[in-house]
Structure formats: structure tokens, C-alpha cells
Amino acid sequence: MQLNKNEQLVISKISHELRNPLTIIYSTLQLIESRHPEARTFDHWHELMQDVEFMSVLLDDLSRFNHAGALNFSTFSFRPFWEYISLSFAASVADTKLEYFSKIDSSINQITGDKTKLQEVFLNLLRNAADAASPDGTISMTAEQSKDSIIIQVQDNGCGISKEHLSSIFEPFTTYKKNGTGLGLSISESIIQAHGGTIEVDSAPQKGSTFRITLPTKQCCNENSCQQSSTWARLSTPPLVKPVYKLIRIITIIPCFVIFPTLP
């Protein structure tokens, strides 16, 4: 899903207007905790802090989604890039019983794309796989050359996704896991589409999921025109703006859960 220019401006303004009061709320809560440690024993205090922290994460994800189509192209060797991602993820699950396997086609050489944002996509898919897998589950990531494209697959043998949910998992604010913002897969899809690639998923309950990315190894000659066309692409799905306004109501409700003591 790509946003047009007006929608990006609206989301940027909303995010900016929400972040300032949220920062003030969080700072006030921390000040109350420091001066009145007994506040931690108040009913719903812990939930309140978690809600504010969740909103901060959500705004960060919203900002990343808003800029997912703006790419900084470079040509780089794919193997070191792949190895870094694999080692980074392997380190994150080193203290668990999860098994992780990585395999890359030896014929893959260079690729042109936004290195940082592609890394974000692959790590997001791997983290999702870890969340879905059983405690002793298996996760794999493979890459193979196919003409002028690279096919990357991230597979797990976890809980899987039901058929009725498959068609909506890339929609903004759609999530089926606890504490998820519902923007991770939307961001990933936007980044891959901005590269001229595709992302698909095969899944079945209790059988696991396979996310398949097809990524061109080269971009068009005029990288600026590539960026502009991908960023301001016409929407083919419902706008994101309306769901964003729901955040305003959440922000205004948050302070009402707790009666704050008077600060000296």
C-alpha cells in the first residue's frame, strides 16, 4: 500500500500533534513515580504506563509507514548484507530453544536498493516468525537467484494464519498478536513494492507460514524518478487516514484512568 502526497502530509501532521502531548504525559507519569513511589501501587498504574509506551511505539511505526516508500538507493553486495541479518537474528534467539537455518544461493552477487529498509523488512519477518513459532520451533530464511530477481523466503512451523485472515494481514492496523501495532507487515509491503518487488504469504493453521519476497536486483536508471513514482503511487486500497484519527481519542482518554496526586 502506497500513500499519495496529501495523505502523507495529513499523517505527518497528526503524528506530530499527537507526539508532543504524549511526551508530556509520559514525562509527567515518570515525574509522579519519582516523587511519589507509592503511585506504582495505584490500580491500573502499570497498565497506564504500558498503554503510553504502546502509543509511543505505534507513532514510531506510523512514521516508518509514512516514509516506507521513500528510498535511498545504493548498490551493495548481497552476501555480507545477508550474513549480517542472519547473525543479528540468530543472536536474538540464542537463549531460546528455537532452531534457525539460513541459506543463500552462491550465484547472488549485487543488488540495488535501500539497504536499511530492506534490513528492516527481513528482520521484521524473522521476528514475526519467532513470535509465531512454538518454543522449540524451527525458522528458516533462504535466498535464491531467479533471472534478474532474488527470491527470499522466511518460513516457520508455528501456529499459522487462518484463511479468513490471510487477505487482510497487510492492511494497516491489522494484527492478530498481543501488543502488535498492526503496521509491521504494511510497512514491509510498502518497502518491497517501492523496490518494484512483491511479497506473498502461504499459511495454514498449525502448519506454519512462508513469506515469499521477489526483489529485482536492479532499479531503473533514474533513481529519483523511481523514488517519486513509488512514493506517490495511486492508492488501490482504502486510505489510512481515518484509522489514524482513532489515535487522538486514545490519547485524550489515557490521563483519565488515574487520579494523580498533587506534585509539591
PDB file of C-alpha atoms in Angstrom:
ATOM      1  CA  MET A   1       0.000   0.000   0.000  1.00  0.00           C
ATOM      2  CA  GLN A   2       1.354   3.421  -1.014  1.00  0.00           C
ATOM      3  CA  LEU A   3       0.114   6.827   0.151  1.00  0.00           C
ATOM      4  CA  ASN A   4      -0.376   9.886  -2.002  1.00  0.00           C
ATOM      5  CA  LYS A   5       1.223  13.199  -1.082  1.00  0.00           C
ATOM      6  CA  ASN A   6      -1.812  14.714   0.673  1.00  0.00           C
ATOM      7  CA  GLU A   7      -2.287  11.621   2.850  1.00  0.00           C
ATOM      8  CA  GLN A   8       1.371  11.638   3.831  1.00  0.00           C
ATOM      9  CA  LEU A   9       1.133  15.291   4.881  1.00  0.00           C
ATOM     10  CA  VAL A  10      -2.016  14.634   6.933  1.00  0.00           C
ATOM     11  CA  ILE A  11      -0.430  11.665   8.712  1.00  0.00           C
ATOM     12  CA  SER A  12       2.754  13.635   9.407  1.00  0.00           C
ATOM     13  CA  LYS A  13       0.747  16.465  10.967  1.00  0.00           C
ATOM     14  CA  ILE A  14      -1.376  14.105  13.073  1.00  0.00           C
ATOM     15  CA  SER A  15       1.703  12.204  14.280  1.00  0.00           C
ATOM     16  CA  HIS A  16       3.438  15.432  15.197  1.00  0.00           C
ATOM     17  CA  GLU A  17       0.411  16.785  17.076  1.00  0.00           C
ATOM     18  CA  LEU A  18      -0.001  13.513  18.986  1.00  0.00           C
ATOM     19  CA  ARG A  19       3.643  13.007  19.870  1.00  0.00           C
ATOM     20  CA  ASN A  20       4.005  16.281  21.794  1.00  0.00           C
ATOM     21  CA  PRO A  21       1.162  15.680  24.305  1.00  0.00           C
ATOM     22  CA  LEU A  22       2.129  12.020  24.571  1.00  0.00           C
ATOM     23  CA  THR A  23       5.682  13.012  25.525  1.00  0.00           C
ATOM     24  CA  ILE A  24       4.324  15.395  28.148  1.00  0.00           C
ATOM     25  CA  ILE A  25       2.021  12.683  29.544  1.00  0.00           C
ATOM     26  CA  TYR A  26       4.841  10.156  29.773  1.00  0.00           C
ATOM     27  CA  SER A  27       7.222  12.651  31.379  1.00  0.00           C
ATOM     28  CA  THR A  28       4.554  13.586  33.917  1.00  0.00           C
ATOM     29  CA  LEU A  29       3.958   9.941  34.785  1.00  0.00           C
ATOM     30  CA  GLN A  30       7.685   9.398  35.290  1.00  0.00           C
ATOM     31  CA  LEU A  31       7.870  12.519  37.479  1.00  0.00           C
ATOM     32  CA  ILE A  32       4.986  11.259  39.590  1.00  0.00           C
ATOM     33  CA  GLU A  33       6.729   7.891  40.015  1.00  0.00           C
ATOM     34  CA  SER A  34       9.971   9.527  41.111  1.00  0.00           C
ATOM     35  CA  ARG A  35       8.357  11.866  43.648  1.00  0.00           C
ATOM     36  CA  HIS A  36       5.599   9.518  44.770  1.00  0.00           C
ATOM     37  CA  PRO A  37       6.859   5.898  44.530  1.00  0.00           C
ATOM     38  CA  GLU A  38       3.572   4.708  46.032  1.00  0.00           C
ATOM     39  CA  ALA A  39       1.944   5.597  42.699  1.00  0.00           C
ATOM     40  CA  ARG A  40       3.210   2.270  41.376  1.00  0.00           C
ATOM     41  CA  THR A  41       0.701   0.570  43.688  1.00  0.00           C
ATOM     42  CA  PHE A  42      -2.272   2.501  42.303  1.00  0.00           C
ATOM     43  CA  ASP A  43      -4.918   0.477  40.488  1.00  0.00           C
ATOM     44  CA  HIS A  44      -4.235   0.347  36.737  1.00  0.00           C
ATOM     45  CA  TRP A  45      -0.952   2.285  37.041  1.00  0.00           C
ATOM     46  CA  HIS A  46       1.065  -0.468  35.354  1.00  0.00           C
ATOM     47  CA  GLU A  47      -1.494  -0.768  32.550  1.00  0.00           C
ATOM     48  CA  LEU A  48      -1.435   3.003  32.106  1.00  0.00           C
ATOM     49  CA  MET A  49       2.343   3.057  31.656  1.00  0.00           C
ATOM     50  CA  GLN A  50       2.131   0.171  29.195  1.00  0.00           C
ATOM     51  CA  ASP A  51      -0.558   1.974  27.193  1.00  0.00           C
ATOM     52  CA  VAL A  52       1.528   5.134  26.919  1.00  0.00           C
ATOM     53  CA  GLU A  53       4.601   3.141  25.861  1.00  0.00           C
ATOM     54  CA  PHE A  54       2.494   1.279  23.296  1.00  0.00           C
ATOM     55  CA  MET A  55       1.268   4.566  21.853  1.00  0.00           C
ATOM     56  CA  SER A  56       4.871   5.725  21.500  1.00  0.00           C
ATOM     57  CA  VAL A  57       5.748   2.548  19.582  1.00  0.00           C
ATOM     58  CA  LEU A  58       2.639   2.980  17.431  1.00  0.00           C
ATOM     59  CA  LEU A  59       3.590   6.537  16.489  1.00  0.00           C
ATOM     60  CA  ASP A  60       7.100   5.365  15.599  1.00  0.00           C
ATOM     61  CA  ASP A  61       5.621   2.645  13.374  1.00  0.00           C
ATOM     62  CA  LEU A  62       3.245   5.155  11.827  1.00  0.00           C
ATOM     63  CA  SER A  63       6.157   7.432  10.940  1.00  0.00           C
ATOM     64  CA  ARG A  64       8.037   4.488   9.410  1.00  0.00           C
ATOM     65  CA  PHE A  65       4.954   3.505   7.419  1.00  0.00           C
ATOM     66  CA  ASN A  66       4.519   7.071   6.203  1.00  0.00           C
ATOM     67  CA  HIS A  67       8.092   7.108   4.805  1.00  0.00           C
ATOM     68  CA  ALA A  68       8.297   3.478   3.702  1.00  0.00           C
ATOM     69  CA  GLY A  69       8.178   4.382   0.002  1.00  0.00           C
ATOM     70  CA  ALA A  70      10.972   6.978   0.120  1.00  0.00           C
ATOM     71  CA  LEU A  71      14.102   5.008  -0.723  1.00  0.00           C
ATOM     72  CA  ASN A  72      17.804   5.791  -0.536  1.00  0.00           C
ATOM     73  CA  PHE A  73      19.240   3.627  -3.324  1.00  0.00           C
ATOM     74  CA  SER A  74      22.714   2.142  -3.346  1.00  0.00           C
ATOM     75  CA  THR A  75      24.323  -0.889  -4.951  1.00  0.00           C
ATOM     76  CA  PHE A  76      25.794  -3.335  -2.459  1.00  0.00           C
ATOM     77  CA  SER A  77      26.992  -6.918  -2.158  1.00  0.00           C
ATOM     78  CA  PHE A  78      24.108  -9.083  -1.041  1.00  0.00           C
ATOM     79  CA  ARG A  79      26.036 -11.825   0.786  1.00  0.00           C
ATOM     80  CA  PRO A  80      27.567  -9.668   3.584  1.00  0.00           C
ATOM     81  CA  PHE A  81      24.189  -7.968   3.953  1.00  0.00           C
ATOM     82  CA  TRP A  82      22.519 -11.371   4.273  1.00  0.00           C
ATOM     83  CA  GLU A  83      25.072 -12.661   6.749  1.00  0.00           C
ATOM     84  CA  TYR A  84      24.662  -9.605   8.964  1.00  0.00           C
ATOM     85  CA  ILE A  85      20.887 -10.089   9.145  1.00  0.00           C
ATOM     86  CA  SER A  86      21.241 -13.810   9.841  1.00  0.00           C
ATOM     87  CA  LEU A  87      23.802 -13.298  12.603  1.00  0.00           C
ATOM     88  CA  SER A  88      21.781 -10.482  14.139  1.00  0.00           C
ATOM     89  CA  PHE A  89      18.623 -12.580  14.313  1.00  0.00           C
ATOM     90  CA  ALA A  90      20.469 -15.712  15.444  1.00  0.00           C
ATOM     91  CA  ALA A  91      21.934 -13.726  18.341  1.00  0.00           C
ATOM     92  CA  SER A  92      18.459 -12.549  19.365  1.00  0.00           C
ATOM     93  CA  VAL A  93      17.193 -16.144  19.744  1.00  0.00           C
ATOM     94  CA  ALA A  94      20.423 -17.640  21.115  1.00  0.00           C
ATOM     95  CA  ASP A  95      18.934 -18.041  24.592  1.00  0.00           C
ATOM     96  CA  THR A  96      15.838 -19.859  23.325  1.00  0.00           C
ATOM     97  CA  LYS A  97      15.212 -23.373  22.009  1.00  0.00           C
ATOM     98  CA  LEU A  98      14.323 -22.085  18.551  1.00  0.00           C
ATOM     99  CA  GLU A  99      16.292 -23.526  15.634  1.00  0.00           C
ATOM    100  CA  TYR A 100      17.263 -21.101  12.895  1.00  0.00           C
ATOM    101  CA  PHE A 101      18.619 -22.024   9.451  1.00  0.00           C
ATOM    102  CA  SER A 102      19.899 -19.692   6.751  1.00  0.00           C
ATOM    103  CA  LYS A 103      20.860 -20.493   3.158  1.00  0.00           C
ATOM    104  CA  ILE A 104      21.888 -18.239   0.268  1.00  0.00           C
ATOM    105  CA  ASP A 105      22.412 -19.062  -3.403  1.00  0.00           C
ATOM    106  CA  SER A 106      26.129 -18.716  -4.231  1.00  0.00           C
ATOM    107  CA  SER A 107      25.275 -17.064  -7.566  1.00  0.00           C
ATOM    108  CA  ILE A 108      23.729 -14.000  -5.920  1.00  0.00           C
ATOM    109  CA  ASN A 109      26.059 -11.043  -6.269  1.00  0.00           C
ATOM    110  CA  GLN A 110      24.993  -7.416  -6.040  1.00  0.00           C
ATOM    111  CA  ILE A 111      21.629  -5.729  -5.595  1.00  0.00           C
ATOM    112  CA  THR A 112      20.424  -2.137  -5.887  1.00  0.00           C
ATOM    113  CA  GLY A 113      18.059  -0.943  -3.187  1.00  0.00           C
ATOM    114  CA  ASP A 114      17.656   0.754   0.157  1.00  0.00           C
ATOM    115  CA  LYS A 115      19.899  -1.330   2.402  1.00  0.00           C
ATOM    116  CA  THR A 116      18.484  -0.051   5.692  1.00  0.00           C
ATOM    117  CA  LYS A 117      14.853  -0.537   4.766  1.00  0.00           C
ATOM    118  CA  LEU A 118      15.402  -3.982   3.277  1.00  0.00           C
ATOM    119  CA  GLN A 119      17.129  -4.979   6.504  1.00  0.00           C
ATOM    120  CA  GLU A 120      14.070  -3.704   8.365  1.00  0.00           C
ATOM    121  CA  VAL A 121      11.789  -5.911   6.244  1.00  0.00           C
ATOM    122  CA  PHE A 122      13.772  -9.123   6.710  1.00  0.00           C
ATOM    123  CA  LEU A 123      14.248  -8.656  10.459  1.00  0.00           C
ATOM    124  CA  ASN A 124      10.548  -7.876  10.869  1.00  0.00           C
ATOM    125  CA  LEU A 125       9.573 -11.107   9.100  1.00  0.00           C
ATOM    126  CA  LEU A 126      12.056 -13.096  11.194  1.00  0.00           C
ATOM    127  CA  ARG A 127      10.762 -11.569  14.427  1.00  0.00           C
ATOM    128  CA  ASN A 128       7.200 -12.377  13.382  1.00  0.00           C
ATOM    129  CA  ALA A 129       8.262 -15.953  12.689  1.00  0.00           C
ATOM    130  CA  ALA A 130       9.829 -16.173  16.147  1.00  0.00           C
ATOM    131  CA  ASP A 131       6.614 -14.880  17.719  1.00  0.00           C
ATOM    132  CA  ALA A 132       4.528 -17.424  15.814  1.00  0.00           C
ATOM    133  CA  ALA A 133       6.802 -20.426  16.370  1.00  0.00           C
ATOM    134  CA  SER A 134       6.482 -22.805  19.289  1.00  0.00           C
ATOM    135  CA  PRO A 135       9.215 -22.567  21.991  1.00  0.00           C
ATOM    136  CA  ASP A 136      11.206 -25.329  20.237  1.00  0.00           C
ATOM    137  CA  GLY A 137      10.125 -24.438  16.714  1.00  0.00           C
ATOM    138  CA  THR A 138      12.113 -24.014  13.504  1.00  0.00           C
ATOM    139  CA  ILE A 139      12.678 -20.884  11.426  1.00  0.00           C
ATOM    140  CA  SER A 140      14.483 -20.655   8.094  1.00  0.00           C
ATOM    141  CA  MET A 141      15.437 -17.899   5.671  1.00  0.00           C
ATOM    142  CA  THR A 142      16.607 -18.697   2.146  1.00  0.00           C
ATOM    143  CA  ALA A 143      17.607 -16.640  -0.885  1.00  0.00           C
ATOM    144  CA  GLU A 144      17.957 -17.810  -4.473  1.00  0.00           C
ATOM    145  CA  GLN A 145      18.647 -16.146  -7.808  1.00  0.00           C
ATOM    146  CA  SER A 146      15.897 -16.162 -10.447  1.00  0.00           C
ATOM    147  CA  LYS A 147      16.941 -14.337 -13.620  1.00  0.00           C
ATOM    148  CA  ASP A 148      17.019 -10.626 -12.668  1.00  0.00           C
ATOM    149  CA  SER A 149      15.382 -11.144  -9.282  1.00  0.00           C
ATOM    150  CA  ILE A 150      16.148 -12.595  -5.885  1.00  0.00           C
ATOM    151  CA  ILE A 151      13.546 -14.740  -4.142  1.00  0.00           C
ATOM    152  CA  ILE A 152      13.715 -14.604  -0.356  1.00  0.00           C
ATOM    153  CA  GLN A 153      11.642 -16.952   1.783  1.00  0.00           C
ATOM    154  CA  VAL A 154      11.098 -16.743   5.543  1.00  0.00           C
ATOM    155  CA  GLN A 155       9.456 -19.872   6.886  1.00  0.00           C
ATOM    156  CA  ASP A 156       8.316 -21.088  10.299  1.00  0.00           C
ATOM    157  CA  ASN A 157       6.448 -24.132  11.570  1.00  0.00           C
ATOM    158  CA  GLY A 158       4.378 -22.151  14.061  1.00  0.00           C
ATOM    159  CA  CYS A 159       0.685 -21.532  14.612  1.00  0.00           C
ATOM    160  CA  GLY A 160      -0.038 -20.377  11.062  1.00  0.00           C
ATOM    161  CA  ILE A 161      -2.679 -17.934   9.809  1.00  0.00           C
ATOM    162  CA  SER A 162      -6.296 -18.831   9.163  1.00  0.00           C
ATOM    163  CA  LYS A 163      -7.675 -18.496   5.639  1.00  0.00           C
ATOM    164  CA  GLU A 164     -10.071 -15.697   6.552  1.00  0.00           C
ATOM    165  CA  HIS A 165      -7.210 -13.600   7.955  1.00  0.00           C
ATOM    166  CA  LEU A 166      -4.753 -14.058   5.081  1.00  0.00           C
ATOM    167  CA  SER A 167      -6.406 -11.465   2.845  1.00  0.00           C
ATOM    168  CA  SER A 168      -6.114  -8.699   5.443  1.00  0.00           C
ATOM    169  CA  ILE A 169      -2.725  -9.200   7.136  1.00  0.00           C
ATOM    170  CA  PHE A 170      -1.051  -6.478   5.043  1.00  0.00           C
ATOM    171  CA  GLU A 171      -3.731  -3.889   5.834  1.00  0.00           C
ATOM    172  CA  PRO A 172      -2.708  -1.094   8.249  1.00  0.00           C
ATOM    173  CA  PHE A 173      -3.715  -1.596  11.883  1.00  0.00           C
ATOM    174  CA  THR A 174      -4.495  -5.261  11.314  1.00  0.00           C
ATOM    175  CA  THR A 175      -2.866  -7.547  13.871  1.00  0.00           C
ATOM    176  CA  TYR A 176      -3.655 -10.902  15.441  1.00  0.00           C
ATOM    177  CA  LYS A 177      -0.940 -10.952  18.073  1.00  0.00           C
ATOM    178  CA  LYS A 178      -0.821  -9.426  21.521  1.00  0.00           C
ATOM    179  CA  ASN A 179       0.707  -5.932  21.722  1.00  0.00           C
ATOM    180  CA  GLY A 180       1.084  -5.695  17.937  1.00  0.00           C
ATOM    181  CA  THR A 181       0.591  -2.305  16.266  1.00  0.00           C
ATOM    182  CA  GLY A 182      -0.676  -3.806  13.027  1.00  0.00           C
ATOM    183  CA  LEU A 183       1.782  -1.796  10.917  1.00  0.00           C
ATOM    184  CA  GLY A 184       4.807  -4.094  10.621  1.00  0.00           C
ATOM    185  CA  LEU A 185       3.606  -6.055   7.585  1.00  0.00           C
ATOM    186  CA  SER A 186       2.102  -2.924   5.997  1.00  0.00           C
ATOM    187  CA  ILE A 187       5.496  -1.215   6.272  1.00  0.00           C
ATOM    188  CA  SER A 188       7.229  -4.279   4.832  1.00  0.00           C
ATOM    189  CA  GLU A 189       4.822  -4.466   1.905  1.00  0.00           C
ATOM    190  CA  SER A 190       5.252  -0.750   1.140  1.00  0.00           C
ATOM    191  CA  ILE A 191       9.042  -1.038   1.171  1.00  0.00           C
ATOM    192  CA  ILE A 192       9.069  -4.082  -1.106  1.00  0.00           C
ATOM    193  CA  GLN A 193       6.569  -2.530  -3.527  1.00  0.00           C
ATOM    194  CA  ALA A 194       8.640   0.665  -3.637  1.00  0.00           C
ATOM    195  CA  HIS A 195      11.544  -1.537  -4.791  1.00  0.00           C
ATOM    196  CA  GLY A 196       9.363  -2.926  -7.590  1.00  0.00           C
ATOM    197  CA  GLY A 197       9.043  -6.266  -5.814  1.00  0.00           C
ATOM    198  CA  THR A 198       6.266  -8.394  -4.377  1.00  0.00           C
ATOM    199  CA  ILE A 199       5.566 -10.047  -1.036  1.00  0.00           C
ATOM    200  CA  GLU A 200       3.235 -13.046  -0.662  1.00  0.00           C
ATOM    201  CA  VAL A 201       2.329 -15.477   2.092  1.00  0.00           C
ATOM    202  CA  ASP A 202       1.302 -19.123   2.227  1.00  0.00           C
ATOM    203  CA  SER A 203      -0.034 -20.287   5.552  1.00  0.00           C
ATOM    204  CA  ALA A 204      -2.309 -22.749   7.273  1.00  0.00           C
ATOM    205  CA  PRO A 205      -3.306 -23.102  10.944  1.00  0.00           C
ATOM    206  CA  GLN A 206      -0.910 -25.318  12.930  1.00  0.00           C
ATOM    207  CA  LYS A 207       1.294 -25.817   9.850  1.00  0.00           C
ATOM    208  CA  GLY A 208       3.252 -22.573   9.831  1.00  0.00           C
ATOM    209  CA  SER A 209       3.759 -19.743   7.361  1.00  0.00           C
ATOM    210  CA  THR A 210       6.026 -18.925   4.439  1.00  0.00           C
ATOM    211  CA  PHE A 211       6.548 -15.319   3.392  1.00  0.00           C
ATOM    212  CA  ARG A 212       7.980 -15.039  -0.115  1.00  0.00           C
ATOM    213  CA  ILE A 213       9.610 -11.843  -1.393  1.00  0.00           C
ATOM    214  CA  THR A 214      10.576 -11.343  -5.027  1.00  0.00           C
ATOM    215  CA  LEU A 215      13.038  -8.489  -5.328  1.00  0.00           C
ATOM    216  CA  PRO A 216      14.588  -7.115  -8.549  1.00  0.00           C
ATOM    217  CA  THR A 217      18.371  -6.904  -8.390  1.00  0.00           C
ATOM    218  CA  LYS A 218      18.439  -3.656 -10.372  1.00  0.00           C
ATOM    219  CA  GLN A 219      16.332  -0.498 -10.346  1.00  0.00           C
ATOM    220  CA  CYS A 220      15.533   1.837 -13.244  1.00  0.00           C
ATOM    221  CA  CYS A 221      18.254   4.208 -14.411  1.00  0.00           C
ATOM    222  CA  ASN A 222      16.728   7.360 -12.916  1.00  0.00           C
ATOM    223  CA  GLU A 223      16.621   6.564  -9.229  1.00  0.00           C
ATOM    224  CA  ASN A 224      14.901   9.851  -8.354  1.00  0.00           C
ATOM    225  CA  SER A 225      12.021   9.090 -10.676  1.00  0.00           C
ATOM    226  CA  CYS A 226      11.816   5.599  -9.183  1.00  0.00           C
ATOM    227  CA  GLN A 227      11.531   7.043  -5.715  1.00  0.00           C
ATOM    228  CA  GLN A 228       8.952   9.615  -6.703  1.00  0.00           C
ATOM    229  CA  SER A 229       6.732   7.196  -8.629  1.00  0.00           C
ATOM    230  CA  SER A 230       6.831   4.613  -5.865  1.00  0.00           C
ATOM    231  CA  THR A 231       6.217   7.129  -3.080  1.00  0.00           C
ATOM    232  CA  TRP A 232       3.303   8.946  -4.671  1.00  0.00           C
ATOM    233  CA  ALA A 233       1.734   5.904  -6.284  1.00  0.00           C
ATOM    234  CA  ARG A 234      -2.038   5.995  -6.605  1.00  0.00           C
ATOM    235  CA  LEU A 235      -3.829   4.111  -3.855  1.00  0.00           C
ATOM    236  CA  SER A 236      -5.556   0.854  -4.748  1.00  0.00           C
ATOM    237  CA  THR A 237      -6.704   0.203  -1.166  1.00  0.00           C
ATOM    238  CA  PRO A 238      -8.722   2.279   1.342  1.00  0.00           C
ATOM    239  CA  PRO A 239      -6.882   5.346   2.771  1.00  0.00           C
ATOM    240  CA  LEU A 240      -5.066   5.076   6.064  1.00  0.00           C
ATOM    241  CA  VAL A 241      -6.088   8.490   7.305  1.00  0.00           C
ATOM    242  CA  LYS A 242      -9.378   7.575   9.018  1.00  0.00           C
ATOM    243  CA  PRO A 243      -7.886   4.879  11.296  1.00  0.00           C
ATOM    244  CA  VAL A 244      -5.198   7.346  12.360  1.00  0.00           C
ATOM    245  CA  TYR A 245      -7.810   9.666  13.850  1.00  0.00           C
ATOM    246  CA  LYS A 246      -8.638   6.880  16.320  1.00  0.00           C
ATOM    247  CA  LEU A 247      -5.282   7.605  17.966  1.00  0.00           C
ATOM    248  CA  ILE A 248      -6.490  11.058  19.011  1.00  0.00           C
ATOM    249  CA  ARG A 249      -9.307   9.562  21.069  1.00  0.00           C
ATOM    250  CA  ILE A 250      -6.907   7.123  22.743  1.00  0.00           C
ATOM    251  CA  ILE A 251      -4.527   9.943  23.691  1.00  0.00           C
ATOM    252  CA  THR A 252      -7.316  12.038  25.207  1.00  0.00           C
ATOM    253  CA  ILE A 253      -8.638   9.082  27.226  1.00  0.00           C
ATOM    254  CA  ILE A 254      -5.284   7.958  28.699  1.00  0.00           C
ATOM    255  CA  PRO A 255      -4.981  10.566  31.507  1.00  0.00           C
ATOM    256  CA  CYS A 256      -8.447   9.696  32.839  1.00  0.00           C
ATOM    257  CA  PHE A 257      -7.512   6.297  34.246  1.00  0.00           C
ATOM    258  CA  VAL A 258      -5.617   7.566  37.278  1.00  0.00           C
ATOM    259  CA  ILE A 259      -6.228  10.381  39.740  1.00  0.00           C
ATOM    260  CA  PHE A 260      -2.808  11.990  40.031  1.00  0.00           C
ATOM    261  CA  PRO A 261      -1.566  13.204  43.419  1.00  0.00           C
ATOM    262  CA  THR A 262      -0.644  16.860  43.661  1.00  0.00           C
ATOM    263  CA  LEU A 263       3.018  17.431  42.988  1.00  0.00           C
ATOM    264  CA  PRO A 264       4.895  19.501  45.557  1.00  0.00           C
TER     265      PRO A 264
END
